Amino acid sequence: MGKTLFERIWDAHVVAQDEGAPAALYIDAHLVHEVTSPQAFATLRERGLSVRRPDKTFATMDHAIPTRLPTSPGEQSPAGQQVKAESGTERGGGSLNSVDMALWPEDAATQVRTLRQNCAEFGITLFDIEGDIQGIVHVIGPELGITQPGMTIVCGDSHTSTHGAFGALAFGIGTSEVGHVLATQCLMQKKPKTFAINIEGALGTGVTAKDIILAIIAKNGAGGGVGHVFEYRGAAIRQMSMASRMTICNMSIEGGARAGLIAPDETTFDYIRGRAYAPTGEAWERAVAHWRTFQTDEDAVFDREMTLDASALAPMVTYGTNPGQGAPVTGRVPKADDLEDEAERRSLQNALAYMGLTEGQPIEGQHVDIVFIGSCTNSRIEDLRAAAAIAKGRRVSAHVEALVVPGSKAVKAQAEAEGLDRIFSEAGFQWRGAGCSMCLAMNDDKAGEGKYVASTSNRNFIGRQGPGSRSLLMSPIMAAAAAVNGRVIDVREIL
Amino acid sequence: MMQPFTNLTSTALPLRAENVDTDQIIPARYLTAVTQAGMGDGLFSWWRYKRDGSPNPDFVLNQPQYKGAEVLVAGRNFGIGSSREHAVWALTQYGFRAVISPGFADIFYNNSLKNGLLPVRLPEEIVNRLLDLIEEAPQTTISIDLENQTIALPSVSGEQWTARSFDIDPFRRWCLVRGFDELDYLLDKDKQISDFEASATF
């Protein structure tokens, strides 16, 4: 019997496998950010340990940092609080460089300073907010060519699953495990099961990778993939850009999976070629030949399997407080009586009470207060281009506050070179610096109490985007359409 | 060294909710710390406090009859979402030593084991009956014997609940019972790791 892609990567990384114990799995790349690493470095210090492979460890700052550019001093944040911003600085490339950390909230500044100290002390490459390369860790890893097929990649962040788009086994870990990888470059891991998700057919106009993954999670539930690694396969996947593949793999964790994988192909190799950490010359040829071996054999058997017809999908929107509570924009919020399972009924009723939505109401037409375009799910240049095409020549609805947060400084610079920032600004969107921002509201980007956020991010949990915030997850073009209409609409009506 | 977990007999707190995510267990605003301290105060913050910061008396954690409970009983799919180990630190700092649920998210499950918090998976109908029982009779105690992988519950309406077994990976049980840190296991593999690195072609 043949091997799945997952098994092939797994088998190539088992350092030790004692009977009755999980495998000690070797990690090829470890990504580090400011929020989940300080306590791990503290453990190393307490125990007198060093970082085993600083050359395989890369850090950046993304979660806690402000993304407000120093253009609009005294601007009101969505939550209504006065935001500190430096005055008298031109907007443009690298403008975050001039942001004075003294103006940041003290705790964010402390986390960033702590990360700098830790990276300096342990010899780790840091893509600092004061340099040209910085951004959401899952956007810059691929962008720099650090993410490569056949690798194992971890980070103290659940959306590490993003890197699976390259055929790398990539998953989020806790802070203790961050310490384990720093000290030993290994992790104790129980072997997950495999789950093939076949996505056949072609996506219709206005339907995107985000809608595919939201549909999968709506079908299987937020816990549907627990203990499994998804492998996304099929015609729809093969036709997709790397950006779209990353969007899908990114939300594997929302489907409960340990990781998501897509076998590498020419699209993958074309993306990696020429990037900073990509091999060159003869080494490139050897690498590609090696990468091509990371496929699932025809006779391999998955533990579970499902098939989805991409051509039957409509744009998706979540209405609840977990990512499995989603429906097509053409559909309605379910009725509790239609659900057989008591727990699902309770979950729906609690979610709707929090969301202020009613059973059976149409998804289309739902009021929106804030629009957030960004996050590791949907902040790459392709996402911004698609959203800008909707925003172009239109105006953000008068009652809506809309922000666009590029995933990295490189994405931001590219968008500015293409004039996307002007399109957004002219339409009334705020144009921001790179970071996680309102995806998790760790910085000053917080939606206010009771506000509806049309968001391209990945989680609609209670309070996720600010105390009392109500998230409606959707694709970038759906979010842009919601911004200009002030309510959820089917973006296909205005394409 | 991690606090060892051998036996526990305690009252239990019923959290009748499914898909409890780590943002509910500890919101992102508590994640700005650079140490583990202070997480217990943020546990279930959105539910536990009113927006003005005062305790919400409707939330089970604030109800006196459940004070001192070291076991948390919750609905299916507990701990979904973010990888934040802060969620486990919040639970242990508050005083919980075990969580019973029909199922846990993978990262939360792994994080629990590294902090001496025992995640116990039991069939959903048992968890539901347990929730009914501790809602009705908050003084009910639950006994967990990790070495023997059994959980003893008081008898309910004639049913025999004693010594029901639960699954846990033997290595993880071994670590928990001794308070053994997995990092020491990995550090002992130094030679194998070096050999692996020397043989790797990519």
XYZ file of C-alpha atoms in Angstrom, chain A residues 72-491:
420
model
C -3.736 60.748 10.868
C -2.905 61.950 14.352
C -5.744 61.758 16.800
C -7.802 59.557 14.541
C -10.584 57.733 16.313
C -10.250 53.992 16.475
C -13.332 51.837 15.866
C -13.712 51.399 19.594
C -13.827 55.152 19.927
C -10.676 55.586 21.976
C -8.076 58.174 21.069
C -5.184 56.525 19.330
C -1.643 57.676 19.666
C -0.078 58.349 16.315
C 2.979 60.285 15.371
C 2.269 63.478 13.515
C 4.041 65.141 10.642
C 5.238 62.000 8.896
C 4.559 61.208 5.275
C 2.672 58.062 4.478
C 4.443 55.714 2.124
C 6.891 52.823 1.933
C 8.422 51.912 5.233
C 6.498 54.552 7.116
C 6.116 52.284 10.116
C 9.870 52.647 10.546
C 9.262 56.078 11.937
C 6.668 55.012 14.462
C 8.042 55.772 17.862
C 7.664 52.844 20.196
C 7.390 55.280 23.059
C 3.900 55.989 21.695
C 2.882 52.342 21.769
C 0.939 50.760 24.605
C 3.540 49.738 27.156
C 2.761 46.009 27.098
C 3.128 45.749 23.294
C 6.412 47.664 23.450
C 7.645 45.350 26.214
C 6.822 42.252 24.155
C 8.649 43.633 21.135
C 11.688 44.646 23.206
C 11.683 41.218 24.845
C 11.649 39.513 21.441
C 14.566 41.681 20.285
C 16.570 40.820 23.392
C 15.811 37.118 23.053
C 16.743 37.019 19.365
C 19.977 38.931 20.013
C 20.937 36.753 22.977
C 20.189 33.431 21.250
C 21.433 34.397 17.773
C 18.067 34.216 15.955
C 17.288 36.098 12.743
C 14.631 38.711 13.498
C 12.585 40.442 10.805
C 12.082 43.571 12.831
C 9.390 46.187 12.383
C 12.224 48.694 11.993
C 13.543 46.891 8.908
C 12.158 46.350 5.410
C 10.955 42.807 6.017
C 8.215 42.312 8.567
C 4.676 41.124 8.655
C 2.346 38.366 9.727
C 4.561 35.362 10.355
C 2.531 33.159 7.983
C 2.743 35.730 5.209
C 6.478 36.409 5.406
C 7.570 32.758 5.763
C 6.337 31.870 2.265
C 7.269 35.286 0.893
C 10.908 34.786 1.900
C 11.047 31.248 0.536
C 11.591 29.829 4.035
C 8.518 27.646 3.516
C 9.399 24.751 1.204
C 7.815 21.423 0.227
C 8.504 18.368 2.363
C 9.481 20.418 5.403
C 8.166 20.294 8.937
C 7.334 23.804 10.115
C 6.040 24.903 13.505
C 5.202 28.161 15.232
C 3.518 29.095 18.480
C 0.453 30.001 16.459
C -2.399 27.798 15.314
C -2.476 29.256 11.805
C 0.891 27.703 11.036
C -1.274 25.322 9.010
C -1.038 28.005 6.269
C 2.374 26.671 5.184
C 0.789 23.329 4.316
C -0.136 24.945 0.985
C 3.460 24.191 -0.091
C 3.317 20.506 0.839
C 4.989 21.178 4.185
C 3.707 19.566 7.371
C 3.041 22.703 9.377
C 1.156 23.078 12.628
C 0.719 25.301 15.644
C 2.277 24.496 19.001
C 2.049 25.798 22.553
C 4.702 27.769 24.367
C 6.170 24.704 26.150
C 6.653 23.126 22.743
C 8.223 26.341 21.429
C 10.796 25.788 24.173
C 11.257 22.146 23.140
C 11.949 23.104 19.535
C 14.264 25.957 20.491
C 16.303 23.620 22.701
C 16.246 20.387 20.664
C 14.791 21.198 17.206
C 12.387 18.327 17.962
C 8.854 17.805 19.221
C 7.083 14.868 20.811
C 4.164 14.164 18.487
C 1.527 11.504 18.320
C 0.973 10.552 14.682
C -2.274 12.099 13.434
C -4.687 10.373 11.074
C -5.233 11.369 7.454
C -8.309 12.978 5.903
C -8.575 13.568 2.138
C -10.711 16.492 1.059
C -11.361 16.246 -2.670
C -12.492 19.497 -4.229
C -13.686 18.804 -7.708
C -15.089 21.125 -10.356
C -14.301 24.778 -10.956
C -15.266 27.747 -8.795
C -17.872 30.084 -10.216
C -17.252 33.806 -10.652
C -17.195 35.594 -7.321
C -16.627 32.386 -5.372
C -13.181 32.025 -3.812
C -10.863 29.792 -1.815
C -12.274 31.349 1.361
C -15.725 30.119 0.426
C -14.386 26.603 -0.124
C -12.837 26.394 3.318
C -15.846 28.003 5.041
C -18.084 25.486 3.259
C -15.901 22.570 4.375
C -16.006 23.752 7.998
C -19.763 24.397 7.840
C -20.222 20.841 6.607
C -17.882 19.042 9.028
C -18.154 21.325 12.043
C -15.435 23.119 13.994
C -14.333 19.825 15.516
C -14.689 17.703 12.382
C -10.971 17.292 11.759
C -9.699 16.713 15.311
C -6.734 14.324 15.332
C -6.402 14.442 11.535
C -4.293 16.131 8.896
C -6.322 17.306 5.903
C -4.975 16.843 2.409
C -6.802 19.079 -0.061
C -6.868 17.502 -3.514
C -8.750 17.666 -6.770
C -9.194 19.814 -9.847
C -10.164 22.997 -8.025
C -6.983 22.864 -5.931
C -4.689 22.220 -8.899
C -6.027 25.330 -10.655
C -5.464 27.550 -7.644
C -2.771 30.148 -6.994
C -0.516 29.764 -3.969
C -2.374 32.627 -2.271
C -5.666 30.729 -2.553
C -4.072 27.489 -1.412
C -2.695 29.310 1.623
C -6.165 30.662 2.447
C -7.547 27.126 2.454
C -4.725 25.536 4.465
C -4.764 28.479 6.878
C -8.235 27.588 8.137
C -7.588 23.852 8.511
C -7.340 24.566 12.233
C -10.850 26.067 12.193
C -11.982 22.704 10.865
C -10.328 21.122 13.889
C -7.457 19.569 11.907
C -3.898 19.384 13.136
C -2.665 20.616 9.758
C -3.669 20.961 6.115
C -1.607 19.866 3.132
C -1.557 20.427 -0.618
C 0.887 18.456 -2.754
C 3.462 20.693 -4.457
C 3.350 21.210 -8.228
C 4.648 23.682 -10.833
C 2.570 26.465 -9.252
C 4.417 25.836 -5.988
C 7.874 25.766 -7.562
C 7.173 28.906 -9.618
C 6.167 30.695 -6.436
C 9.327 29.717 -4.529
C 11.834 30.310 -7.338
C 14.008 33.368 -6.767
C 12.871 34.068 -3.209
C 15.442 35.054 -0.588
C 15.775 31.642 1.097
C 15.110 29.533 -1.994
C 17.983 27.395 -3.279
C 19.718 28.596 -6.458
C 21.595 27.100 -9.375
C 22.266 23.394 -9.183
C 20.872 23.270 -5.652
C 17.548 24.537 -7.026
C 17.366 21.706 -9.554
C 18.120 19.127 -6.878
C 15.582 20.696 -4.521
C 12.793 20.645 -7.114
C 13.530 17.003 -7.949
C 13.295 16.219 -4.233
C 10.135 18.283 -3.766
C 8.407 16.448 -6.617
C 8.535 13.260 -4.537
C 6.139 14.737 -1.974
C 2.926 13.333 -3.426
C 0.265 10.891 -2.306
C 0.616 7.525 -4.032
C -2.366 6.436 -6.113
C -2.917 3.352 -3.973
C -2.550 5.200 -0.661
C -5.526 5.001 1.688
C -6.787 7.847 3.854
C -8.454 7.286 7.221
C -11.298 9.548 6.143
C -12.359 11.161 2.898
C -14.920 13.684 1.666
C -15.686 15.314 -1.673
C -16.930 18.796 -2.384
C -18.139 20.181 -5.704
C -16.601 23.641 -6.070
C -18.977 24.582 -8.883
C -21.970 24.205 -6.542
C -20.663 26.743 -3.999
C -21.868 30.282 -3.358
C -19.999 32.940 -1.351
C -20.097 31.954 2.337
C -20.748 34.059 5.444
C -20.636 32.990 9.091
C -23.547 33.949 11.317
C -22.448 32.397 14.617
C -19.622 32.279 17.130
C -17.634 29.378 15.788
C -16.355 29.053 12.219
C -18.570 26.037 11.555
C -21.631 28.260 11.823
C -21.620 29.491 8.237
C -24.070 29.550 5.326
C -24.175 30.609 1.682
C -24.975 34.307 1.222
C -28.032 33.146 -0.699
C -29.209 31.178 2.333
C -30.636 31.841 5.761
C -29.584 31.506 9.388
C -30.754 28.028 10.435
C -33.646 27.454 12.810
C -32.926 25.599 16.030
C -35.856 23.260 15.399
C -34.234 22.136 12.164
C -31.213 20.819 14.066
C -31.461 17.307 15.416
C -28.578 17.478 17.825
C -29.382 19.074 21.189
C -25.854 20.452 21.626
C -25.947 22.029 18.170
C -29.317 23.611 18.968
C -27.988 25.096 22.209
C -24.843 26.242 20.449
C -26.924 27.961 17.743
C -29.257 29.649 20.230
C -26.358 30.950 22.322
C -24.557 32.155 19.213
C -27.594 33.996 17.828
C -28.279 35.634 21.192
C -24.736 36.990 21.186
C -24.825 37.930 17.514
C -28.207 39.639 17.748
C -29.449 37.628 14.755
C -32.715 35.749 14.389
C -33.403 32.199 13.311
C -34.349 31.971 9.661
C -33.231 35.472 8.736
C -31.662 35.837 5.283
C -27.865 36.193 5.341
C -28.015 38.821 2.621
C -28.999 42.221 3.936
C -27.385 41.839 7.357
C -26.193 45.231 8.634
C -22.429 45.846 8.874
C -20.589 48.492 10.953
C -16.948 47.657 10.348
C -15.064 45.966 7.534
C -11.694 44.352 8.176
C -9.637 43.161 5.211
C -6.492 41.458 6.456
C -5.132 38.583 8.607
C -3.003 35.541 7.729
C -6.052 34.152 5.935
C -6.589 36.958 3.427
C -3.975 39.727 3.406
C -1.802 38.760 0.463
C -1.463 40.880 -2.663
C -4.028 38.776 -4.573
C -6.563 39.382 -1.789
C -5.955 43.127 -1.864
C -6.180 43.257 -5.666
C -9.512 41.452 -5.605
C -10.905 43.709 -2.867
C -9.595 46.831 -4.621
C -11.358 45.827 -7.841
C -14.641 45.954 -5.905
C -13.732 49.187 -4.086
C -12.621 51.007 -7.229
C -14.914 53.870 -8.115
C -17.204 53.137 -5.171
C -17.479 54.652 -1.680
C -17.493 52.979 1.705
C -20.989 53.319 3.110
C -21.371 56.337 5.398
C -21.998 54.289 8.532
C -19.139 51.848 7.901
C -15.559 52.059 9.102
C -13.328 49.998 6.822
C -9.675 49.065 7.171
C -7.234 47.271 4.941
C -4.240 45.729 6.697
C -1.627 44.213 4.371
C -0.026 40.973 5.548
C 3.527 42.190 5.219
C 5.645 45.192 4.350
C 6.317 43.540 0.988
C 2.587 43.188 0.307
C 2.101 46.799 1.347
C 4.896 48.033 -0.934
C 3.598 45.962 -3.851
C 0.060 47.250 -3.323
C 1.333 50.820 -3.244
C 3.358 50.252 -6.414
C 0.130 49.095 -8.085
C -1.851 52.047 -6.710
C -4.163 49.853 -4.623
C -3.634 52.046 -1.563
C -4.991 55.013 -3.502
C -8.011 53.045 -4.691
C -8.769 52.047 -1.108
C -8.134 55.524 0.300
C -10.273 57.205 -2.340
C -13.062 54.771 -1.581
C -12.803 55.626 2.105
C -10.912 52.600 3.455
C -8.110 53.148 5.974
C -4.749 51.941 4.667
C -2.582 50.355 7.348
C 0.815 48.902 8.161
C 1.412 45.147 8.304
C 0.255 43.019 11.224
C -2.483 40.841 12.681
C -4.555 43.842 13.746
C -8.309 43.369 14.142
C -8.161 39.628 13.528
C -7.548 39.169 17.235
C -7.699 42.726 18.568
C -4.476 42.526 20.548
C -3.486 45.979 19.400
C -5.662 49.094 19.351
C -7.785 47.840 16.434
C -10.860 46.737 18.311
C -14.427 46.633 17.096
C -16.807 48.230 19.566
C -19.509 46.582 21.655
C -22.220 45.035 19.502
C -20.613 46.090 16.230
C -20.950 43.831 13.189
C -17.605 43.219 11.498
C -17.472 41.901 7.948
C -14.083 40.283 8.293
C -11.730 38.356 6.038
C -10.082 36.796 9.095
C -10.541 33.272 10.432
C -12.351 33.377 13.776
C -15.756 34.623 14.828
C -15.407 33.750 18.514
C -17.148 35.849 21.157
C -15.136 39.032 21.707
C -12.458 37.974 19.228
C -12.355 41.318 17.402
C -13.008 43.435 20.488
C -15.284 43.212 23.546
C -18.817 42.497 22.349
C -17.766 42.410 18.679
C -19.833 40.335 16.241
C -17.810 38.828 13.393
C -19.181 37.826 10.007
C -16.406 35.906 8.256
C -16.261 36.116 4.470
C -13.947 36.499 1.482
C -12.110 39.744 0.602
C -14.463 40.565 -2.288
C -17.507 39.876 -0.104
C -16.048 42.125 2.613
C -15.318 44.902 0.123
C -18.860 44.585 -1.225
C -20.210 44.791 2.327
C -18.139 47.937 2.901
C -19.584 49.789 -0.072
C -23.131 48.618 0.585
C -23.192 48.880 4.346
C -24.704 45.427 4.580
C -23.926 41.904 3.473
C -24.666 41.457 -0.206
C -23.915 38.753 -2.728
C -20.811 40.188 -4.385
